[in-house]
């Protein structure tokens, strides 16, 4: 029997009939085989997948039992059919084949149900689809069986019954498949408090992203908080992802490292090579034969592909399927138009097309978003992996490598470059998908219009290079803009770090000009890119139109008989619309790939940096007797290529001894400790350090954690030991002052501790960790004399806690040297002498000389001196700022001196709200130092948009809206005109008014183009106006803020405003506004057209519109909050990273790398926890909205079919082709509106600082003093009192002092007595709370701040320099001549140094003056003061950071140069003020003694006891 003739369709039966049906044979073969083939094809792949991905075992549940039972019953039913056929001895082969095949397939299905359960699959997509296909096929058969009953044909009763049972069972199976199983045993989700519902959701819920709805509802009811977020899935966590990438990279790196070495030194390598020599030689020879092999560089791309490729490959399949489905729309449209034209066609065909259109659209939606989901998740994993790998690498790179990448650059790698990879993940498939789409579209167009398509294609191809050129240009502009932006941020950073200096010197205006100058350059570039963007928008919007115009023009003019009918016109339009996307994406994708490749290179370079050699220092357990630290002939340098900084070092430290290292500033003392820690590159020699090591760096490194965490540093808490350590390190009084004791949070870089406190915390950390070897890098320089003495006795000295440990102490304090076991004297990187104190004195060498220099000073210096020289390098990291290693410590200094030992609440200026004494417990816990970058909640207020419109200018705003309207009206008109054209009657095979039609069509198109160009320009230029205006305001307002504002606000937040938010306003908001407006009008336009064609649609569009709005509002509430949570959780990642980079030597010394890596992973995961729901929420929304769009397609087509007799084909084509686009527009519209809402927040945040409190006016015309004021320099304090905040107690009270012109006054007092507060009052950094200060008869509170601050000079405690020329640092306003500047440098003893520099005065200072030593920076500050030469000079412990010689120089210069001036000195070293006219002694904010030094010594009061402590009496 010939199956073909019998089985295949009989067209009269299935198509040309009012009641279609399939032939019997078709029903029994094809419809049965489809589901079976599907399952058998999927089976091997799926089986392998399950085999590899085991999620744990699921216990048998009722659901599972039911599924299995039904599967078996289905099998039995099929085989019953089979046996019936045997029994019947049926001739038709398919009666045997069908049940056999079906039965075996059902068994397979049952097996899979069980196998999935064993492998822990909670809901299976493969099975759900199988049951769905089976049911669909069965439904067709079922319908025809029922039809047969109705017509009264004879039916086989047994088969009829089995089929009905089969059908019902399939239906039940499908329903059961929609429910998920219970979670597997032993899975993480069981112990997870808030597991992600994704894996336990059913298949349907996962493809429609229904499982996130719970979170959306929660987010709609109230703003989400961090605790509402789900935990990450196991495979998205850092601990899963990062190690796999790190492993792959290590393999790749090892491969490439092996090869070049072989090339360089063949013979040597062979003896060394550990693996069989054979390999190596072969490999080496191969390399020599083919030297051109470029394998010397490890390919990071390969590594990333290996790690993330397999999961990402899934997206290929989805993308391909989606691309094919895209073309179903235009094809079905063609059939629909034919159907409308063909009046004879049966009605059901129209409905069939409509349903087909709808189903295709829905499938397309589901597939596309699965694809996007995979891409975004891959992107997210990429970012996690990259951040993790960079962090791990940063902990092991050498110091020389650290020099090549600044902290800022490394942080950029983590933020910007990792982000680029995330973006690329969503685009990369366009590389093959775009060409595929173009080829398909062209093929279909050719079928439709023939060769005249080439005209349209030519236009498109012409536009591609234009787009590419624009992309390249934009790229160069972007680079230029980034450069200006980097410079601007660098400058802002320094301004914020040194804000206190700026205020004290009244330099704000000079720096404001510098910032605005850079900003001006930036805006110039922005303007150019705005013109380009306008051009690009123009080509992008007009391309489809030009293409259509040229194609249609050529088509109708080639041949009179070419008729433009509806089918040709609208199908072509639909295809052109599809074409437009890939052609525009390609340049974007290419530029995005270029960007990513740049990032890839930067990452590769960073990951290939040299690592510290852990083998260079042998760290062994304590055994042999030769000593605890042994160094033989060791030579060290900071990097492989540098000249050695330490030469032929030899020394041995016996176990348990105390060794001092002394020498001049810069002779290599700190380097020696670094060498012992393995931080330097060992050129030769042998170094052993036995046992564990603890290290106290010179610049104390404090983490942003509680005080207790800083001390314990990851060890177990041992109460008694902890108490002992705190007591020994003199931290008890400090802890009493801190608002919540040792649970107080220390700000970033220790901002709320004074230098001395930080140093003691750093010391306590080392002491607590109970190591065998202690390395101290001058810890005593930053603390007061008596504290230094206490610490030496209780901790370091022969009677201290550490008396049995091996201790190496770098110090400048001569008075402790007699107590040392031995002393190393360093000189220019070598050890010049070594021995005990007595031996060295006897040798009469450099050391004896060194001591004699200070012999006279020695009594005076006693342990005051602890404060001396390298305080110098002493406090830099006091509180720089997140982004760089600036020792910008000035900001918070005023705390320190108003803090440590006082019982008053000097410190509590940060405190929450009540004075120290009545602080209730509840508040104790709530006390936080810095204001975190807060996440705003709720909708963005309309006023923000209004603010932005005002910033643009209202005229421009309304003009742009008008131009938008014109553009869209022209666009609608042209398409409507096209539909009228296609409905022109055909007479004798031609259309009548072709030329008129073409002319009008063209004219409408050109007017549309003009409008587009207009609005694009207007919006871009408006955006630039706005960003100029907003940045100017922000900058001005921040500079006008009082000091207290900068103390409360972490500089990271401020820098963030200047970089991130301003960048958003510059380059993100204008394009978003354009797209938002564009999509809004597009959607409205499409609705208007549909209503024109089928007015009945008016019934359906409003409800769909409501659904749309509801979904959108619902989504925006959650999405906005997730975005905010994500950005708030992002800051800690960078802060922690920064902190790590600054303290990397400490972390390595204590061997705490593992813990820090773990912390970093946690912080990254916290951030991704907010990011993951936000990607899913986007998918959730898109699926919902596209369904709304698909419904519009459905109804547009449906109503067109219903009204087919009244409608012309042109209108049907118009309305359906518009409805096909509406889905894309809706999607775009919501994306844009939520983008707009999330980005406009930038305007809000920038405005927020505009409303902050300001300090007093900078200059007041009416009260400005004479230019010669102050002539005498007489300062009077009358009943003066000062407090740091309204709700705190007075820090200074009732101060009455008159200082006559030219007097030299010393101000002394224990730490925290209010010495610094006095100067702050004088400069009005804090305004008086009571009383007044009068200088030469003028009350300083009445004049402008700049008028006051220009006339008083301060040499601050922490010398801050700004990056820029040395000249700029001395004289930013360019008021002085070069001679003046050289003279001041000469007096400051810097002339020789500056003359020796290649650029002299134009020598570039690094950020924070890093390339000058601290002592030199202090001298530069002195030169500043000499240059200003004002009548009143304030010295704030200015000589604490220099060695004794420099100190002498400074003191003598001040005596000679400021003879007629009034000098106020805050002194720690009393010997500097013993020859002053008078001394003020402060205690707890009041003047307790006042008089000449000799007089006070006789009175035997506080001054006397302080002098005694310092050994002056």
PDB file of N, CA and C in Angstrom, residues 464-510:
ATOM      1  N   UNK A 464      26.303  52.235   6.993  1.00  0.00           N
ATOM      2  CA  UNK A 464      27.147  51.508   7.954  1.00  0.00           C
ATOM      3  C   UNK A 464      28.498  52.202   8.162  1.00  0.00           C
ATOM      4  N   UNK A 465      29.260  52.513   7.086  1.00  0.00           N
ATOM      5  CA  UNK A 465      30.534  53.203   7.355  1.00  0.00           C
ATOM      6  C   UNK A 465      30.329  54.555   8.033  1.00  0.00           C
ATOM      7  N   UNK A 466      29.242  55.260   7.656  1.00  0.00           N
ATOM      8  CA  UNK A 466      29.000  56.547   8.323  1.00  0.00           C
ATOM      9  C   UNK A 466      28.864  56.319   9.823  1.00  0.00           C
ATOM     10  N   UNK A 467      28.051  55.299  10.172  1.00  0.00           N
ATOM     11  CA  UNK A 467      27.881  54.970  11.591  1.00  0.00           C
ATOM     12  C   UNK A 467      29.207  54.588  12.227  1.00  0.00           C
ATOM     13  N   UNK A 468      29.997  53.808  11.475  1.00  0.00           N
ATOM     14  CA  UNK A 468      31.257  53.337  12.036  1.00  0.00           C
ATOM     15  C   UNK A 468      32.196  54.518  12.295  1.00  0.00           C
ATOM     16  N   UNK A 469      32.252  55.429  11.330  1.00  0.00           N
ATOM     17  CA  UNK A 469      33.116  56.602  11.498  1.00  0.00           C
ATOM     18  C   UNK A 469      32.680  57.373  12.734  1.00  0.00           C
ATOM     19  N   UNK A 470      31.334  57.526  12.862  1.00  0.00           N
ATOM     20  CA  UNK A 470      30.837  58.258  14.036  1.00  0.00           C
ATOM     21  C   UNK A 470      31.214  57.537  15.315  1.00  0.00           C
ATOM     22  N   UNK A 471      31.122  56.202  15.273  1.00  0.00           N
ATOM     23  CA  UNK A 471      31.464  55.448  16.484  1.00  0.00           C
ATOM     24  C   UNK A 471      32.933  55.679  16.841  1.00  0.00           C
ATOM     25  N   UNK A 472      33.803  55.637  15.822  1.00  0.00           N
ATOM     26  CA  UNK A 472      35.227  55.840  16.079  1.00  0.00           C
ATOM     27  C   UNK A 472      35.468  57.226  16.683  1.00  0.00           C
ATOM     28  N   UNK A 473      34.822  58.231  16.052  1.00  0.00           N
ATOM     29  CA  UNK A 473      34.977  59.592  16.520  1.00  0.00           C
ATOM     30  C   UNK A 473      34.518  59.704  17.976  1.00  0.00           C
ATOM     31  N   UNK A 474      33.325  59.152  18.226  1.00  0.00           N
ATOM     32  CA  UNK A 474      32.774  59.203  19.584  1.00  0.00           C
ATOM     33  C   UNK A 474      33.788  58.612  20.551  1.00  0.00           C
ATOM     34  N   UNK A 475      34.426  57.518  20.091  1.00  0.00           N
ATOM     35  CA  UNK A 475      35.393  56.838  20.945  1.00  0.00           C
ATOM     36  C   UNK A 475      36.531  57.799  21.324  1.00  0.00           C
ATOM     37  N   UNK A 476      37.080  58.500  20.304  1.00  0.00           N
ATOM     38  CA  UNK A 476      38.203  59.393  20.616  1.00  0.00           C
ATOM     39  C   UNK A 476      37.747  60.497  21.566  1.00  0.00           C
ATOM     40  N   UNK A 477      36.537  61.006  21.326  1.00  0.00           N
ATOM     41  CA  UNK A 477      36.027  62.042  22.232  1.00  0.00           C
ATOM     42  C   UNK A 477      35.892  61.493  23.639  1.00  0.00           C
ATOM     43  N   UNK A 478      35.425  60.238  23.692  1.00  0.00           N
ATOM     44  CA  UNK A 478      35.211  59.640  25.006  1.00  0.00           C
ATOM     45  C   UNK A 478      36.528  59.558  25.764  1.00  0.00           C
ATOM     46  N   UNK A 479      37.573  59.136  25.040  1.00  0.00           N
ATOM     47  CA  UNK A 479      38.883  59.023  25.690  1.00  0.00           C
ATOM     48  C   UNK A 479      39.322  60.381  26.231  1.00  0.00           C
ATOM     49  N   UNK A 480      39.143  61.420  25.377  1.00  0.00           N
ATOM     50  CA  UNK A 480      39.547  62.763  25.808  1.00  0.00           C
ATOM     51  C   UNK A 480      38.749  63.184  27.033  1.00  0.00           C
ATOM     52  N   UNK A 481      37.448  62.875  26.989  1.00  0.00           N
ATOM     53  CA  UNK A 481      36.589  63.277  28.106  1.00  0.00           C
ATOM     54  C   UNK A 481      36.989  62.535  29.380  1.00  0.00           C
ATOM     55  N   UNK A 482      37.280  61.241  29.248  1.00  0.00           N
ATOM     56  CA  UNK A 482      37.692  60.458  30.407  1.00  0.00           C
ATOM     57  C   UNK A 482      38.955  61.055  31.014  1.00  0.00           C
ATOM     58  N   UNK A 483      39.858  61.514  30.135  1.00  0.00           N
ATOM     59  CA  UNK A 483      41.109  62.045  30.629  1.00  0.00           C
ATOM     60  C   UNK A 483      40.859  63.291  31.466  1.00  0.00           C
ATOM     61  N   UNK A 484      40.032  64.189  30.910  1.00  0.00           N
ATOM     62  CA  UNK A 484      39.713  65.404  31.681  1.00  0.00           C
ATOM     63  C   UNK A 484      39.024  65.008  32.969  1.00  0.00           C
ATOM     64  N   UNK A 485      38.137  64.018  32.856  1.00  0.00           N
ATOM     65  CA  UNK A 485      37.378  63.633  34.036  1.00  0.00           C
ATOM     66  C   UNK A 485      38.322  63.091  35.110  1.00  0.00           C
ATOM     67  N   UNK A 486      39.281  62.243  34.677  1.00  0.00           N
ATOM     68  CA  UNK A 486      40.232  61.706  35.652  1.00  0.00           C
ATOM     69  C   UNK A 486      40.990  62.824  36.342  1.00  0.00           C
ATOM     70  N   UNK A 487      41.447  63.788  35.537  1.00  0.00           N
ATOM     71  CA  UNK A 487      42.193  64.902  36.136  1.00  0.00           C
ATOM     72  C   UNK A 487      41.320  65.649  37.119  1.00  0.00           C
ATOM     73  N   UNK A 488      40.064  65.847  36.713  1.00  0.00           N
ATOM     74  CA  UNK A 488      39.174  66.622  37.581  1.00  0.00           C
ATOM     75  C   UNK A 488      38.945  65.871  38.886  1.00  0.00           C
ATOM     76  N   UNK A 489      38.732  64.580  38.796  1.00  0.00           N
ATOM     77  CA  UNK A 489      38.457  63.810  40.015  1.00  0.00           C
ATOM     78  C   UNK A 489      39.697  63.774  40.895  1.00  0.00           C
ATOM     79  N   UNK A 490      40.867  63.668  40.253  1.00  0.00           N
ATOM     80  CA  UNK A 490      42.099  63.638  41.034  1.00  0.00           C
ATOM     81  C   UNK A 490      42.217  64.937  41.827  1.00  0.00           C
ATOM     82  N   UNK A 491      41.943  66.026  41.121  1.00  0.00           N
ATOM     83  CA  UNK A 491      42.036  67.331  41.778  1.00  0.00           C
ATOM     84  C   UNK A 491      40.996  67.438  42.894  1.00  0.00           C
ATOM     85  N   UNK A 492      39.770  66.984  42.611  1.00  0.00           N
ATOM     86  CA  UNK A 492      38.704  67.056  43.624  1.00  0.00           C
ATOM     87  C   UNK A 492      39.115  66.266  44.857  1.00  0.00           C
ATOM     88  N   UNK A 493      39.702  65.101  44.589  1.00  0.00           N
ATOM     89  CA  UNK A 493      40.143  64.263  45.679  1.00  0.00           C
ATOM     90  C   UNK A 493      41.100  64.987  46.580  1.00  0.00           C
ATOM     91  N   UNK A 494      42.055  65.661  45.940  1.00  0.00           N
ATOM     92  CA  UNK A 494      43.039  66.373  46.742  1.00  0.00           C
ATOM     93  C   UNK A 494      42.394  67.518  47.475  1.00  0.00           C
ATOM     94  N   UNK A 495      41.472  68.183  46.789  1.00  0.00           N
ATOM     95  CA  UNK A 495      40.810  69.312  47.451  1.00  0.00           C
ATOM     96  C   UNK A 495      40.093  68.806  48.692  1.00  0.00           C
ATOM     97  N   UNK A 496      39.416  67.644  48.552  1.00  0.00           N
ATOM     98  CA  UNK A 496      38.663  67.136  49.701  1.00  0.00           C
ATOM     99  C   UNK A 496      39.602  66.644  50.797  1.00  0.00           C
ATOM    100  N   UNK A 497      40.752  66.074  50.380  1.00  0.00           N
ATOM    101  CA  UNK A 497      41.695  65.622  51.403  1.00  0.00           C
ATOM    102  C   UNK A 497      42.304  66.788  52.135  1.00  0.00           C
ATOM    103  N   UNK A 498      42.554  67.872  51.391  1.00  0.00           N
ATOM    104  CA  UNK A 498      43.269  68.975  51.997  1.00  0.00           C
ATOM    105  C   UNK A 498      42.341  70.126  52.273  1.00  0.00           C
ATOM    106  N   UNK A 499      41.056  69.834  52.432  1.00  0.00           N
ATOM    107  CA  UNK A 499      40.068  70.916  52.537  1.00  0.00           C
ATOM    108  C   UNK A 499      40.375  71.823  53.715  1.00  0.00           C
ATOM    109  N   UNK A 500      40.946  71.204  54.781  1.00  0.00           N
ATOM    110  CA  UNK A 500      41.215  72.023  55.949  1.00  0.00           C
ATOM    111  C   UNK A 500      42.275  73.064  55.625  1.00  0.00           C
ATOM    112  N   UNK A 501      43.300  72.631  54.894  1.00  0.00           N
ATOM    113  CA  UNK A 501      44.362  73.562  54.511  1.00  0.00           C
ATOM    114  C   UNK A 501      43.783  74.655  53.628  1.00  0.00           C
ATOM    115  N   UNK A 502      42.933  74.244  52.664  1.00  0.00           N
ATOM    116  CA  UNK A 502      42.338  75.249  51.776  1.00  0.00           C
ATOM    117  C   UNK A 502      41.602  76.295  52.593  1.00  0.00           C
ATOM    118  N   UNK A 503      40.882  75.820  53.590  1.00  0.00           N
ATOM    119  CA  UNK A 503      40.102  76.780  54.374  1.00  0.00           C
ATOM    120  C   UNK A 503      41.034  77.665  55.212  1.00  0.00           C
ATOM    121  N   UNK A 504      42.047  77.054  55.824  1.00  0.00           N
ATOM    122  CA  UNK A 504      42.940  77.844  56.668  1.00  0.00           C
ATOM    123  C   UNK A 504      43.690  78.889  55.849  1.00  0.00           C
ATOM    124  N   UNK A 505      44.065  78.530  54.627  1.00  0.00           N
ATOM    125  CA  UNK A 505      44.801  79.474  53.800  1.00  0.00           C
ATOM    126  C   UNK A 505      43.890  80.337  52.941  1.00  0.00           C
ATOM    127  N   UNK A 506      42.578  80.088  52.978  1.00  0.00           N
ATOM    128  CA  UNK A 506      41.620  80.809  52.116  1.00  0.00           C
ATOM    129  C   UNK A 506      41.963  80.627  50.647  1.00  0.00           C
ATOM    130  N   UNK A 507      42.242  79.402  50.255  1.00  0.00           N
ATOM    131  CA  UNK A 507      42.628  79.143  48.866  1.00  0.00           C
ATOM    132  C   UNK A 507      41.491  78.574  48.033  1.00  0.00           C
ATOM    133  N   UNK A 508      40.256  78.555  48.581  1.00  0.00           N
ATOM    134  CA  UNK A 508      39.193  77.853  47.847  1.00  0.00           C
ATOM    135  C   UNK A 508      39.022  78.371  46.423  1.00  0.00           C
ATOM    136  N   UNK A 509      39.087  79.693  46.252  1.00  0.00           N
ATOM    137  CA  UNK A 509      38.793  80.249  44.925  1.00  0.00           C
ATOM    138  C   UNK A 509      39.826  79.808  43.893  1.00  0.00           C
ATOM    139  N   UNK A 510      41.091  79.782  44.302  1.00  0.00           N
ATOM    140  CA  UNK A 510      42.135  79.389  43.350  1.00  0.00           C
ATOM    141  C   UNK A 510      41.867  77.980  42.846  1.00  0.00           C
TER     142      UNK A 510
END
